[in-house]
Structures are given as C-alpha cells and as structure tokens.
Amino acid sequence: MVLGSLHGRRGLASSPTPAADPCQGTLRPWHLCRVPAPYAIATPPPGPIARLLQWKPADKVDHVVVNGFVRSVRSMKAHRFVSVGDGSSLAPLQALVETDQAQGLSVGAAVRLTGSWVASPGNSQSHELHVTQVQVLGPSDPKTFPIQKKYQTPEFLRTMPHLRPRTPLNALLLRLRSDAIASLTQFFASRAFTQTHPPIITSSDCEGAGEVFTLNPAGKVSPGKAAGEGEFFRSQKYLTVSTQLHLEALAQAVGNVWTLSPVFRAEQSDTSRHLSEFYMLEAEMSFVDDLSSVMDLTEDMLRALGTGLFQTPTIQELLSRPAKVGADLAPADVVAARWEGLMQDSWPRITYTEAVDLLRQKSDLLSQKATWGMGLQTEHEKFLAEYVGGGRKPVFVTHYPRDIKAFYMLQGSPVAAGPTVDCFDLLVPEFCEIAGGSMREHRLEPLLSAMQRSGTLASAPGVEGNTETGKQDGTSAGSLDWYVDLRRWGSPPHGGFGLGFDRLLSYLSGVQTVRDIVAFPRWFGRCDC
C-alpha cells in the first residue's frame, strides 16, 4: 500500500490510521512542540521530513513515502546515496536507491520516494530510507541549477532570491520567522489585544521625515500637472512608514491593538541595517497613564518570545548547527547568549540624560562625544548596551529631548538641559536599537502646539493650498486632520511601541545583515524579482 501525501504538503505522507501525535491536544504547530523520546510506533508519524528523522522504530517499516527536493547524490557501484530535504530541517534524509532506479535523481529535482524505513549502519542518522519506487515529479538540470552543495556566499545568493530559500539555512530562517509570528500572536491573544490590519496606502508621513514612497498608477505619472490634478485618489498618497497613527484610531474602538505589517522607507542608504521594505510589529494601549506600562509590555513580549521558542527544534537546530552551515552567521555561543539575555528578568532602564552623563564620564573609551540634545550615535548605543546591560540584557533608554523626537510624543517633566518627552528606545548588545515607543500626546491643544513647533502643520502633505479648515476652531492639519480629530472626541491617555521585526530576527539568528533575513529583500538600488 502506497500512502498519499498529507493535505498535499511536501514531506512525509500520512498513514490511513494516523499515529499518536505527541503534540495532540495543543494549539501549537508540530514544529513548536517539544517532542519527547524518539517514536517507537510502527506507522509513520504525520508531518514533514524533520519529524520522520525523529522516528526510530525498532523494526523495518515498509511503504513509507517521502516528498522533497534532492540536495545531493553520491554514486556507488550498485547504489546511489541521495540526500533529500523539504525545508523542515537542516539535516537531510538519506535514501538508498539502486542504480537502475536513479535516473533523473539530480540536485534540485522534486521527487517522491517510496521504500522501507530501516536502521542505518552509518553515523549521520539513525535510520535511512531503502527506496523501492522513484517518482521524479519535477526534473532539474544539475549543470545549470545554481544552488550547489558547496559553500556559496551571501552576496551570491542575494542575486537569486527566488531560489535562495531552498538552501537549508535560509529555509530555517523562514521557519524561525513563522515560529516567532505564532509565538507573538499567542502572546497578544493572552493579553486580550486585538490584531488589526491598518492600511498600507496612507495620506501622510507618520514620522515627518519625508522619506516616503509616492504612489502613482503605472504609466500615469504626469510631472507637469498641478498637485492633485488627475490623481487616482484626488490627492497625493504614499506607502506607509508606520501604522502607528491608524492604530491609535483603532485603539479608541476596541482597546489594546497590535499589528505586524510591512512598512516602507525611501532612505537612500546602502548599509547592512537598512531595507526599503520591512516588517514592523506595532502595538497601542488605551487608558495607560505612564511610560512604564508600555515598557513592561515590550519587555514581557520579548521575554515570552525567548522563553517560548528557545527549546523548540528550530532554535536548537540553529544553535547546534555544524560549523560549515551558516559560516557567515555570528557564532552559535554568541547567538545563544542573545537568547539567554532576552529571557533575563528586570531589564535596566536609564534616562537619556543619565546616559549622556555616563558617556561623558567614559569619553576616553569613545571616539565621539555625547552632547545633550543630539541623537545617540551607534557607538554610544553599543557602549550603553554593553556597560548598562552587562552585554546580555536589553537596555531601555528613556525621556529623550523633545526637539529630536516626533511631534506626537507626550511632553514629560523637563530637566535642567531642556524639555523631554515620555519615550524610550530599546537597545540590545551589538545591534543597538530594535524597538522604540512613547506615550502619545492625547490632548488637543498641546498636540496642535507640538505640530506647529515641529513644522508638521506647514509641511504635512495636503496642507498647502487648503483654504477650508473644516473645523469650528479654525485649525487644520491638512492630511492629518483626521489624526487631530481623535483628540477632539474622547481621547484617553494612551501609548505604544514599534519593533523592527526583521532586525529582531537578525539579532536572534546571528544573521549579519538584515538583507539576509528577508526572503525577497528590497533596498536602495535593488528590487530583484
């Protein structure tokens, strides 16, 4: 009897009578479950190749069907040793195929192999598949297939983003992303947050930095036309740089909200830290009175992510990978220390003013001087993460000067050097900032004053030439009028944060550049496929 494929998915096919599942009764996907002792059952466990590799029956089991892609073929006189993977594990499955059945088994081919699961005499894995039937479902020319078993540089793999995920390490990074999303979704559900989908197309630049992509229908760009004339949306629109403003509106409807959404920045920066399209995790909390509540949520979320994923097969595989796999990643012990730091209790919190004082005291260790009222340099952030956090714990830096932060942040208690806002940046060793948040200015008049002071009223897209205020008090914020409206009718104290999701994954995987943690990276000058 030949078994059919489980719901058409790649990997191991199911048995007509499913075996007992150690993850049964949980809401977690199989690869997030901590699998107990190796299977001793006599029928194949459901799931992909990774689960089959954990199955160690005492006796030979016939009619086992495996779907996957050929990673390598080693020829012997009477047999071929074929390594097959389906992206579910770094380790491939070893299949023993007789030479007269091996036609078409070449690197990159999509295959279905049927045979017996037997104990292996070798050391690479406990069992192997002795193949009795071969089906080549998708042939591959080994002479032209660019993904080979030999070492290939990250730069080379970036030239073929459509094939790069088929390498074992990049498949693992995709699984890490999936596992992290599942864990975060579970965390926010446990805190009664509502997941939302804010818009990608927006009428304003949230941060006011002007680094936005303009949106136009293909072939409809007419530089000679006046602003708004012939526009698809009747006025200029943009790809969002942050969903925060829209989340604030949704938080007034259903309370605490969160989202994981793509955002876009038109920064002409060609560095390992910058992408033009990336994912941001953003959350907003209603009826919170101080910044500590927002920092507590951020800390709890990341600690839950660390404790929830650290013992999973994906992370343990990442940390125990062979030296030749992921040679371009940070060393496994360094990555393990990052996970352990994330799981520590009581992350240190230091104000910006205290940080500047500390940096001045340690100026002999730094090449750049810290000045109150100026942004912290990368060197400063790395020092604070190492010195204050002990090189392990993340560090909150709070209450930055008002004039270097966004207009929507709530003004806090001033210090001798000048006014501050209730905000924070979260720094981690080596990578520096991965998250930032603040209390929002929830009162109408102070918000309008902040917008006027920052120039947002004058520079907001859509303000220029707007002769109708539409408001009885005579104020207008142009394309941000709707945001100001939120303060007119029942705006409670509220705050939130945004976390660079791709940067976090780079930190936790040891990937050295954010371009290699994203399946299809877009950055200045590059947008392949």
Short mmCIF file of C-alpha atoms in Angstrom, two decimals:
data_model
loop_
_atom_site.label_atom_id
_atom_site.label_comp_id
_atom_site.label_asym_id
_atom_site.label_seq_id
_atom_site.Cartn_x
_atom_site.Cartn_y
_atom_site.Cartn_z
CA MET A 1 0.00 0.00 0.00
CA VAL A 2 1.38 3.40 -1.02
CA LEU A 3 0.42 6.26 1.25
CA GLY A 4 -0.93 9.55 -0.06
CA SER A 5 0.55 12.93 0.73
CA LEU A 6 -0.82 14.70 3.80
CA HIS A 7 -3.10 17.50 2.54
CA GLY A 8 -0.81 17.84 -0.47
CA ARG A 9 2.04 19.26 1.63
CA ARG A 10 5.68 18.47 0.96
CA GLY A 11 7.29 15.94 3.26
CA LEU A 12 6.18 12.67 4.76
CA ALA A 13 2.81 11.28 3.70
CA SER A 14 0.29 10.20 6.28
CA SER A 15 -0.91 6.76 7.24
CA PRO A 16 -4.59 5.82 6.77
CA THR A 17 -4.66 5.37 10.55
CA PRO A 18 -2.67 8.30 11.97
CA ALA A 19 -0.12 7.52 14.64
CA ALA A 20 -0.37 9.01 18.09
CA ASP A 21 0.77 12.61 17.93
CA PRO A 22 2.84 13.89 20.89
CA CYS A 23 1.58 17.41 20.17
CA GLN A 24 -2.08 16.36 20.16
CA GLY A 25 -4.30 18.50 22.34
CA THR A 26 -2.22 21.65 21.89
CA LEU A 27 -2.82 24.65 19.65
CA ARG A 28 0.81 24.79 18.59
CA PRO A 29 2.14 23.59 15.23
CA TRP A 30 4.14 20.37 15.40
CA HIS A 31 7.49 22.15 14.99
CA LEU A 32 6.85 24.31 18.07
CA CYS A 33 6.19 21.28 20.28
CA ARG A 34 8.99 19.86 22.36
CA VAL A 35 8.97 16.32 21.04
CA PRO A 36 9.59 13.65 23.72
CA ALA A 37 11.59 10.44 23.34
CA PRO A 38 12.00 9.08 19.78
CA TYR A 39 8.95 7.42 18.33
CA ALA A 40 8.66 3.68 18.84
CA ILE A 41 5.38 3.29 16.94
CA ALA A 42 5.11 1.12 13.84
CA THR A 43 3.43 3.59 11.49
CA PRO A 44 4.96 6.80 10.12
CA PRO A 45 4.28 9.94 12.21
CA PRO A 46 2.39 12.71 10.42
CA GLY A 47 4.38 15.72 9.29
CA PRO A 48 7.42 16.57 7.17
CA ILE A 49 10.91 15.09 6.95
CA ALA A 50 12.03 16.67 10.23
CA ARG A 51 9.54 14.55 12.11
CA LEU A 52 10.47 11.40 10.21
CA LEU A 53 14.11 11.90 11.22
CA GLN A 54 12.99 11.73 14.85
CA TRP A 55 11.18 8.44 14.30
CA LYS A 56 13.24 5.43 15.36
CA PRO A 57 11.23 2.22 15.16
CA ALA A 58 12.93 -0.98 16.27
CA ASP A 59 11.86 -2.92 13.16
CA LYS A 60 11.79 -2.17 9.46
CA VAL A 61 8.66 -0.32 8.31
CA ASP A 62 7.54 -0.64 4.68
CA HIS A 63 5.52 1.66 2.43
CA VAL A 64 6.94 4.92 3.75
CA VAL A 65 6.51 7.79 1.28
CA VAL A 66 8.71 10.89 1.31
CA ASN A 67 8.31 14.07 -0.76
CA GLY A 68 11.14 16.57 -1.11
CA PHE A 69 13.97 18.01 -3.16
CA VAL A 70 17.27 16.33 -3.93
CA ARG A 71 20.13 18.11 -2.15
CA SER A 72 22.96 15.83 -3.25
CA VAL A 73 23.67 12.48 -4.94
CA ARG A 74 26.65 10.26 -4.15
CA SER A 75 27.31 7.45 -6.59
CA MET A 76 28.43 3.98 -5.64
CA LYS A 77 28.75 0.93 -7.86
CA ALA A 78 25.33 -0.57 -7.18
CA HIS A 79 23.58 2.24 -5.31
CA ARG A 80 23.11 5.98 -5.08
CA PHE A 81 23.04 7.75 -1.72
CA VAL A 82 20.51 10.53 -2.20
CA SER A 83 20.07 13.36 0.34
CA VAL A 84 16.51 14.72 0.32
CA GLY A 85 15.19 17.78 2.14
CA ASP A 86 11.89 19.63 2.29
CA GLY A 87 12.91 22.73 4.26
CA SER A 88 11.72 21.35 7.60
CA SER A 89 15.23 20.63 8.95
CA LEU A 90 18.87 21.43 8.36
CA ALA A 91 19.66 17.72 8.18
CA PRO A 92 18.56 15.88 5.05
CA LEU A 93 17.03 12.44 4.89
CA GLN A 94 19.36 9.80 3.43
CA ALA A 95 17.83 7.49 0.85
CA LEU A 96 19.50 4.43 -0.64
CA VAL A 97 18.49 3.97 -4.28
CA GLU A 98 19.55 1.20 -6.62
CA THR A 99 21.47 2.49 -9.62
CA ASP A 100 18.92 1.25 -12.16
CA GLN A 101 16.21 3.33 -10.42
CA ALA A 102 18.27 6.51 -10.04
CA GLN A 103 17.63 8.07 -13.43
CA GLY A 104 16.56 11.70 -13.03
CA LEU A 105 17.72 11.93 -9.42
CA SER A 106 19.77 15.10 -9.76
CA VAL A 107 20.37 18.08 -7.47
CA GLY A 108 17.30 20.31 -7.28
CA ALA A 109 14.82 17.72 -8.57
CA ALA A 110 11.42 17.40 -6.84
CA VAL A 111 10.89 13.73 -6.03
CA ARG A 112 8.59 11.26 -4.31
CA LEU A 113 10.37 8.24 -2.88
CA THR A 114 8.68 5.12 -1.54
CA GLY A 115 10.50 2.49 0.46
CA SER A 116 11.34 0.94 3.80
CA TRP A 117 12.45 2.88 6.87
CA VAL A 118 15.31 0.89 8.38
CA ALA A 119 18.12 1.34 10.88
CA SER A 120 21.21 2.86 9.25
CA PRO A 121 24.69 1.40 9.68
CA GLY A 122 26.22 4.87 9.28
CA ASN A 123 26.68 7.61 11.88
CA SER A 124 24.97 10.51 10.10
CA GLN A 125 21.45 9.46 11.11
CA SER A 126 19.80 6.57 12.96
CA HIS A 127 17.59 5.44 10.07
CA GLU A 128 17.51 5.71 6.30
CA LEU A 129 15.05 5.03 3.50
CA HIS A 130 15.68 1.99 1.30
CA VAL A 131 13.85 3.05 -1.83
CA THR A 132 11.70 0.68 -3.87
CA GLN A 133 9.94 3.26 -6.08
CA VAL A 134 11.16 6.59 -7.50
CA GLN A 135 8.99 9.31 -8.99
CA VAL A 136 10.68 12.43 -10.38
CA LEU A 137 7.88 14.99 -10.14
CA GLY A 138 9.95 17.98 -11.20
CA PRO A 139 13.21 17.36 -13.08
CA SER A 140 16.28 19.57 -12.61
CA ASP A 141 19.33 20.01 -14.80
CA PRO A 142 22.30 19.65 -12.42
CA LYS A 143 24.56 21.52 -14.84
CA THR A 144 22.51 24.70 -14.66
CA PHE A 145 20.91 24.51 -11.19
CA PRO A 146 22.73 27.30 -9.30
CA ILE A 147 22.25 26.05 -5.71
CA GLN A 148 25.02 23.54 -5.11
CA LYS A 149 26.18 21.70 -2.00
CA LYS A 150 29.42 23.69 -1.89
CA TYR A 151 29.78 26.96 0.04
CA GLN A 152 28.07 29.92 -1.63
CA THR A 153 28.46 33.46 -0.33
CA PRO A 154 25.51 35.52 0.93
CA GLU A 155 26.28 38.07 -1.79
CA PHE A 156 25.94 35.41 -4.49
CA LEU A 157 22.72 34.01 -3.02
CA ARG A 158 21.20 37.52 -2.92
CA THR A 159 21.35 37.56 -6.71
CA MET A 160 18.74 34.77 -6.84
CA PRO A 161 16.18 35.47 -4.10
CA HIS A 162 13.66 33.16 -5.80
CA LEU A 163 15.96 30.14 -5.20
CA ARG A 164 17.81 31.21 -2.05
CA PRO A 165 15.08 29.92 0.35
CA ARG A 166 15.76 26.37 -0.89
CA THR A 167 19.13 26.31 0.86
CA PRO A 168 18.84 24.58 4.27
CA LEU A 169 19.89 27.61 6.30
CA ASN A 170 17.52 30.02 4.57
CA ALA A 171 14.70 27.54 4.98
CA LEU A 172 15.48 27.50 8.70
CA LEU A 173 15.26 31.30 8.79
CA LEU A 174 11.82 31.11 7.20
CA ARG A 175 10.75 28.66 9.90
CA LEU A 176 12.17 30.96 12.58
CA ARG A 177 10.05 33.80 11.21
CA SER A 178 6.95 31.62 11.19
CA ASP A 179 7.59 30.36 14.73
CA ALA A 180 8.15 33.89 16.02
CA ILE A 181 4.89 35.14 14.47
CA ALA A 182 2.99 32.21 16.01
CA SER A 183 4.52 32.92 19.44
CA LEU A 184 3.78 36.65 19.28
CA THR A 185 0.22 36.04 18.15
CA GLN A 186 -0.27 33.75 21.12
CA PHE A 187 1.23 36.33 23.48
CA PHE A 188 -1.03 39.17 22.37
CA ALA A 189 -4.10 36.91 22.43
CA SER A 190 -3.26 36.01 26.03
CA ARG A 191 -3.23 39.75 26.85
CA ALA A 192 -6.60 40.36 25.12
CA PHE A 193 -5.07 42.51 22.36
CA THR A 194 -6.98 42.75 19.08
CA GLN A 195 -4.93 42.05 15.97
CA THR A 196 -5.68 44.59 13.24
CA HIS A 197 -4.73 45.36 9.64
CA PRO A 198 -4.02 49.09 9.20
CA PRO A 199 -3.68 50.45 5.65
CA ILE A 200 -0.53 50.29 3.56
CA ILE A 201 -1.55 53.32 1.47
CA THR A 202 -1.61 56.50 3.53
CA SER A 203 -2.11 60.22 3.12
CA SER A 204 0.76 61.35 5.34
CA ASP A 205 4.29 60.70 6.55
CA CYS A 206 3.84 59.50 10.14
CA GLU A 207 7.34 60.43 11.30
CA GLY A 208 7.53 63.68 9.35
CA ALA A 209 10.93 62.77 7.92
CA GLY A 210 9.78 62.91 4.30
CA GLU A 211 11.35 59.55 3.40
CA VAL A 212 8.22 58.18 1.77
CA PHE A 213 7.46 56.44 -1.50
CA THR A 214 4.93 58.28 -3.65
CA LEU A 215 2.12 56.16 -5.09
CA ASN A 216 1.03 56.50 -8.72
CA PRO A 217 -0.70 54.16 -11.17
CA ALA A 218 1.73 52.70 -13.70
CA GLY A 219 2.04 54.90 -16.77
CA LYS A 220 0.03 57.73 -15.22
CA VAL A 221 2.85 59.95 -13.95
CA SER A 222 2.49 63.47 -15.35
CA PRO A 223 5.09 65.80 -13.82
CA GLY A 224 3.59 68.87 -15.48
CA LYS A 225 0.23 68.63 -13.77
CA ALA A 226 -0.75 70.65 -10.73
CA ALA A 227 -0.90 68.95 -7.33
CA GLY A 228 -3.97 66.74 -7.14
CA GLU A 229 -4.90 67.15 -10.79
CA GLY A 230 -5.63 63.76 -12.31
CA GLU A 231 -4.56 61.91 -9.16
CA PHE A 232 -6.01 58.42 -8.66
CA PHE A 233 -7.04 59.30 -5.08
CA ARG A 234 -7.62 63.01 -5.89
CA SER A 235 -4.52 63.90 -3.87
CA GLN A 236 -1.01 62.52 -3.45
CA LYS A 237 -0.72 59.30 -1.44
CA TYR A 238 2.21 57.32 -0.07
CA LEU A 239 3.33 53.91 1.11
CA THR A 240 3.20 53.90 4.91
CA VAL A 241 6.32 54.33 7.03
CA SER A 242 4.45 53.35 10.21
CA THR A 243 0.96 52.17 11.11
CA GLN A 244 1.02 53.93 14.48
CA LEU A 245 -1.37 56.78 13.70
CA HIS A 246 -4.03 54.42 12.36
CA LEU A 247 -3.52 52.07 15.31
CA GLU A 248 -4.31 54.97 17.63
CA ALA A 249 -7.68 55.32 15.89
CA LEU A 250 -8.39 51.58 16.17
CA ALA A 251 -7.37 51.54 19.85
CA GLN A 252 -10.17 54.02 20.56
CA ALA A 253 -12.60 51.44 19.16
CA VAL A 254 -11.55 48.13 20.70
CA GLY A 255 -8.93 48.95 23.32
CA ASN A 256 -5.46 47.45 23.04
CA VAL A 257 -4.43 46.60 19.48
CA TRP A 258 -1.40 45.27 17.59
CA THR A 259 -0.29 44.56 14.06
CA LEU A 260 2.58 43.07 12.10
CA SER A 261 2.66 44.97 8.83
CA PRO A 262 5.03 45.87 6.01
CA VAL A 263 6.30 49.45 6.03
CA PHE A 264 8.38 51.36 3.51
CA ARG A 265 11.21 53.88 3.78
CA ALA A 266 12.74 55.69 0.81
CA GLU A 267 16.12 56.11 2.51
CA GLN A 268 19.00 56.08 0.06
CA SER A 269 21.14 54.07 2.47
CA ASP A 270 23.20 51.12 1.27
CA THR A 271 24.07 49.58 4.65
CA SER A 272 23.52 46.23 6.33
CA ARG A 273 20.90 47.84 8.62
CA HIS A 274 18.58 49.35 6.00
CA LEU A 275 15.80 47.98 3.82
CA SER A 276 13.24 49.82 1.73
CA GLU A 277 10.52 47.33 2.68
CA PHE A 278 10.45 45.64 6.06
CA TYR A 279 8.06 44.48 8.76
CA MET A 280 7.17 46.38 11.91
CA LEU A 281 5.38 44.99 14.92
CA GLU A 282 3.41 47.84 16.46
CA ALA A 283 1.08 47.94 19.45
CA GLU A 284 -1.10 50.61 21.04
CA MET A 285 -2.56 50.58 24.56
CA SER A 286 -5.55 52.66 25.65
CA PHE A 287 -6.09 54.05 29.15
CA VAL A 288 -2.47 53.77 30.25
CA ASP A 289 -1.12 56.58 32.39
CA ASP A 290 2.64 56.24 32.24
CA LEU A 291 5.52 55.04 30.12
CA SER A 292 6.35 52.15 32.47
CA SER A 293 3.26 50.26 31.29
CA VAL A 294 4.43 50.44 27.67
CA MET A 295 7.96 49.33 28.58
CA ASP A 296 6.56 46.49 30.69
CA LEU A 297 4.55 45.23 27.72
CA THR A 298 7.57 45.40 25.42
CA GLU A 299 9.76 43.56 27.91
CA ASP A 300 7.13 40.91 28.66
CA MET A 301 6.53 40.32 24.96
CA LEU A 302 10.18 39.77 24.10
CA ARG A 303 10.82 37.63 27.17
CA ALA A 304 7.81 35.46 26.29
CA LEU A 305 9.16 35.12 22.75
CA GLY A 306 12.53 34.00 24.09
CA THR A 307 11.23 31.51 26.63
CA GLY A 308 8.61 30.17 24.24
CA LEU A 309 10.97 29.46 21.35
CA PHE A 310 14.36 28.72 22.89
CA GLN A 311 13.77 24.98 23.35
CA THR A 312 11.95 24.45 20.06
CA PRO A 313 13.53 22.30 17.32
CA THR A 314 14.12 25.34 15.08
CA ILE A 315 16.21 27.24 17.63
CA GLN A 316 18.05 24.20 18.93
CA GLU A 317 18.91 23.28 15.36
CA LEU A 318 20.19 26.82 14.78
CA LEU A 319 22.38 26.71 17.88
CA SER A 320 23.75 23.22 17.27
CA ARG A 321 24.34 23.58 13.54
CA PRO A 322 27.56 22.18 12.04
CA ALA A 323 30.35 24.73 11.66
CA LYS A 324 30.18 24.54 7.86
CA VAL A 325 26.48 25.52 7.93
CA GLY A 326 25.96 29.22 8.44
CA ALA A 327 29.65 30.11 8.44
CA ASP A 328 28.64 33.74 7.82
CA LEU A 329 26.44 33.90 10.92
CA ALA A 330 27.52 35.06 14.34
CA PRO A 331 28.99 32.15 16.36
CA ALA A 332 26.43 29.85 17.97
CA ASP A 333 27.57 30.70 21.50
CA VAL A 334 27.07 34.41 20.80
CA VAL A 335 23.58 33.77 19.47
CA ALA A 336 22.75 31.57 22.47
CA ALA A 337 23.84 34.40 24.80
CA ARG A 338 21.42 36.75 23.00
CA TRP A 339 18.54 34.37 23.62
CA GLU A 340 19.56 33.97 27.26
CA GLY A 341 19.75 37.76 27.68
CA LEU A 342 16.25 38.11 26.27
CA MET A 343 14.95 35.69 28.90
CA GLN A 344 16.52 37.59 31.84
CA ASP A 345 14.32 39.41 34.35
CA SER A 346 14.34 43.14 35.15
CA TRP A 347 15.93 44.85 32.16
CA PRO A 348 17.77 48.04 33.17
CA ARG A 349 16.19 51.42 32.49
CA ILE A 350 18.21 54.62 32.21
CA THR A 351 17.16 58.13 31.15
CA TYR A 352 18.72 59.84 28.17
CA THR A 353 20.18 62.49 30.50
CA GLU A 354 21.77 59.80 32.69
CA ALA A 355 23.07 58.08 29.57
CA VAL A 356 24.72 61.26 28.30
CA ASP A 357 26.31 61.85 31.72
CA LEU A 358 27.68 58.30 31.70
CA LEU A 359 29.02 58.65 28.16
CA ARG A 360 30.80 61.86 29.15
CA GLN A 361 32.38 60.10 32.12
CA LYS A 362 33.61 57.33 29.81
CA SER A 363 34.60 59.65 26.97
CA ASP A 364 38.14 58.23 26.96
CA LEU A 365 36.67 54.94 25.71
CA LEU A 366 34.72 56.60 22.90
CA SER A 367 35.69 58.32 19.68
CA GLN A 368 32.58 60.53 19.52
CA LYS A 369 31.46 62.99 22.16
CA ALA A 370 27.93 62.72 23.57
CA THR A 371 26.03 66.02 23.60
CA TRP A 372 22.68 66.60 25.29
CA GLY A 373 20.07 67.48 22.68
CA MET A 374 21.67 65.36 19.96
CA GLY A 375 20.83 61.82 18.94
CA LEU A 376 22.95 59.00 20.34
CA GLN A 377 25.47 57.60 17.87
CA THR A 378 25.77 53.90 17.13
CA GLU A 379 28.97 53.83 19.17
CA HIS A 380 27.12 55.32 22.14
CA GLU A 381 24.27 52.82 21.92
CA LYS A 382 26.66 49.87 21.72
CA PHE A 383 28.52 51.13 24.79
CA LEU A 384 25.31 51.56 26.78
CA ALA A 385 24.11 48.08 25.83
CA GLU A 386 27.42 46.58 26.96
CA TYR A 387 28.02 48.70 30.06
CA VAL A 388 24.50 49.14 31.45
CA GLY A 389 23.12 45.81 30.27
CA GLY A 390 26.25 43.84 31.04
CA GLY A 391 26.45 42.73 27.43
CA ARG A 392 23.45 40.45 27.97
CA LYS A 393 20.26 42.24 28.98
CA PRO A 394 18.46 44.69 26.69
CA VAL A 395 18.51 48.29 27.98
CA PHE A 396 15.72 50.90 27.92
CA VAL A 397 16.88 54.49 27.36
CA THR A 398 14.04 56.88 28.22
CA HIS A 399 12.97 60.53 28.15
CA TYR A 400 14.85 61.90 25.15
CA PRO A 401 14.95 65.65 24.40
CA ARG A 402 11.66 66.83 22.96
CA ASP A 403 13.14 68.52 19.91
CA ILE A 404 14.79 65.38 18.47
CA LYS A 405 11.66 63.25 18.70
CA ALA A 406 8.35 63.06 16.81
CA PHE A 407 5.57 65.58 17.36
CA TYR A 408 3.05 63.05 18.73
CA MET A 409 5.04 62.16 21.86
CA LEU A 410 3.75 63.31 25.26
CA GLN A 411 5.91 66.01 26.83
CA GLY A 412 7.33 64.88 30.16
CA SER A 413 8.93 66.62 33.09
CA PRO A 414 11.70 68.96 31.90
CA VAL A 415 15.27 68.60 33.07
CA ALA A 416 17.81 71.38 33.53
CA ALA A 417 19.11 70.95 29.98
CA GLY A 418 15.68 71.28 28.37
CA PRO A 419 12.25 69.73 27.76
CA THR A 420 11.88 65.96 27.31
CA VAL A 421 9.20 63.56 26.09
CA ASP A 422 7.95 60.32 27.60
CA CYS A 423 9.56 57.87 25.21
CA PHE A 424 12.08 55.05 25.05
CA ASP A 425 14.47 53.25 22.76
CA LEU A 426 15.30 49.60 23.47
CA LEU A 427 18.96 48.73 22.89
CA VAL A 428 20.45 45.24 22.58
CA PRO A 429 24.16 44.32 22.51
CA GLU A 430 25.83 44.75 19.12
CA PHE A 431 22.62 45.56 17.21
CA CYS A 432 21.67 48.70 19.16
CA GLU A 433 18.07 49.88 18.79
CA ILE A 434 15.43 47.29 17.93
CA ALA A 435 12.32 49.00 19.35
CA GLY A 436 11.01 52.39 20.33
CA GLY A 437 7.86 53.66 21.99
CA SER A 438 6.22 56.53 23.78
CA MET A 439 3.20 57.91 25.49
CA ARG A 440 1.16 59.83 22.92
CA GLU A 441 0.01 63.41 23.34
CA HIS A 442 -3.73 62.82 23.89
CA ARG A 443 -4.80 66.44 24.47
CA LEU A 444 -5.87 68.64 21.55
CA GLU A 445 -4.16 71.95 22.26
CA PRO A 446 -0.76 70.52 23.27
CA LEU A 447 -0.82 68.31 20.16
CA LEU A 448 -1.52 71.28 17.88
CA SER A 449 1.26 73.23 19.57
CA ALA A 450 3.67 70.33 19.08
CA MET A 451 2.71 70.04 15.40
CA GLN A 452 3.19 73.77 14.93
CA ARG A 453 6.55 73.71 16.71
CA SER A 454 7.84 70.80 14.62
CA GLY A 455 6.63 72.30 11.36
CA THR A 456 4.24 69.41 10.79
CA LEU A 457 1.28 71.69 10.17
CA ALA A 458 3.16 73.53 7.46
CA SER A 459 4.85 70.51 5.91
CA ALA A 460 2.11 67.89 6.14
CA PRO A 461 1.21 66.71 2.60
CA GLY A 462 -2.10 68.24 1.61
CA VAL A 463 -1.88 71.35 3.83
CA GLU A 464 -0.51 73.74 1.25
CA GLY A 465 -3.31 75.44 -0.60
CA ASN A 466 -6.01 74.12 1.75
CA THR A 467 -8.38 77.04 2.35
CA GLU A 468 -11.09 75.09 4.16
CA THR A 469 -10.32 74.19 7.72
CA GLY A 470 -13.49 72.21 8.24
CA LYS A 471 -13.18 72.86 11.99
CA GLN A 472 -15.09 75.32 14.11
CA ASP A 473 -11.93 76.27 15.97
CA GLY A 474 -10.25 77.26 12.71
CA THR A 475 -7.42 74.73 12.94
CA SER A 476 -6.32 72.47 10.12
CA ALA A 477 -3.62 69.84 9.87
CA GLY A 478 -4.29 69.02 6.22
CA SER A 479 -3.90 65.31 5.62
CA LEU A 480 -3.51 64.83 9.38
CA ASP A 481 -6.86 66.44 10.24
CA TRP A 482 -8.28 63.01 10.96
CA TYR A 483 -5.47 62.34 13.45
CA VAL A 484 -6.18 65.63 15.25
CA ASP A 485 -9.87 64.67 15.30
CA LEU A 486 -9.03 61.75 17.55
CA ARG A 487 -8.20 64.32 20.26
CA ARG A 488 -11.44 66.24 19.80
CA TRP A 489 -13.80 63.49 20.91
CA GLY A 490 -12.85 61.26 23.82
CA SER A 491 -9.13 60.61 23.62
CA PRO A 492 -7.86 58.77 26.71
CA PRO A 493 -4.21 58.62 27.79
CA HIS A 494 -2.52 56.06 25.59
CA GLY A 495 0.87 54.83 24.41
CA GLY A 496 2.53 52.23 22.28
CA PHE A 497 5.67 50.97 20.62
CA GLY A 498 7.09 49.73 17.35
CA LEU A 499 9.61 46.92 16.94
CA GLY A 500 11.70 46.23 13.84
CA PHE A 501 10.70 42.62 13.29
CA ASP A 502 13.35 41.81 10.69
CA ARG A 503 16.07 43.39 12.81
CA LEU A 504 14.94 41.33 15.80
CA LEU A 505 15.12 38.14 13.73
CA SER A 506 18.62 39.08 12.54
CA TYR A 507 19.68 39.55 16.15
CA LEU A 508 18.24 36.21 17.30
CA SER A 509 19.53 34.19 14.34
CA GLY A 510 23.03 35.66 14.08
CA VAL A 511 22.45 36.86 10.53
CA GLN A 512 24.87 39.74 9.98
CA THR A 513 22.79 41.81 7.57
CA VAL A 514 19.05 42.38 7.55
CA ARG A 515 19.08 41.69 3.80
CA ASP A 516 19.65 38.00 4.52
CA ILE A 517 16.78 37.56 6.99
CA VAL A 518 14.16 38.70 4.45
CA ALA A 519 13.17 36.29 1.69
CA PHE A 520 12.89 38.97 -1.01
CA PRO A 521 14.88 42.00 0.21
CA ARG A 522 14.44 45.45 -1.31
CA TRP A 523 16.98 48.15 -0.67
CA PHE A 524 18.33 51.25 -2.37
CA GLY A 525 19.17 50.30 -5.94
CA ARG A 526 17.89 46.70 -5.69
CA CYS A 527 14.48 45.11 -6.08
CA ASP A 528 15.01 41.72 -7.71
CA CYS A 529 12.05 39.55 -8.75
#
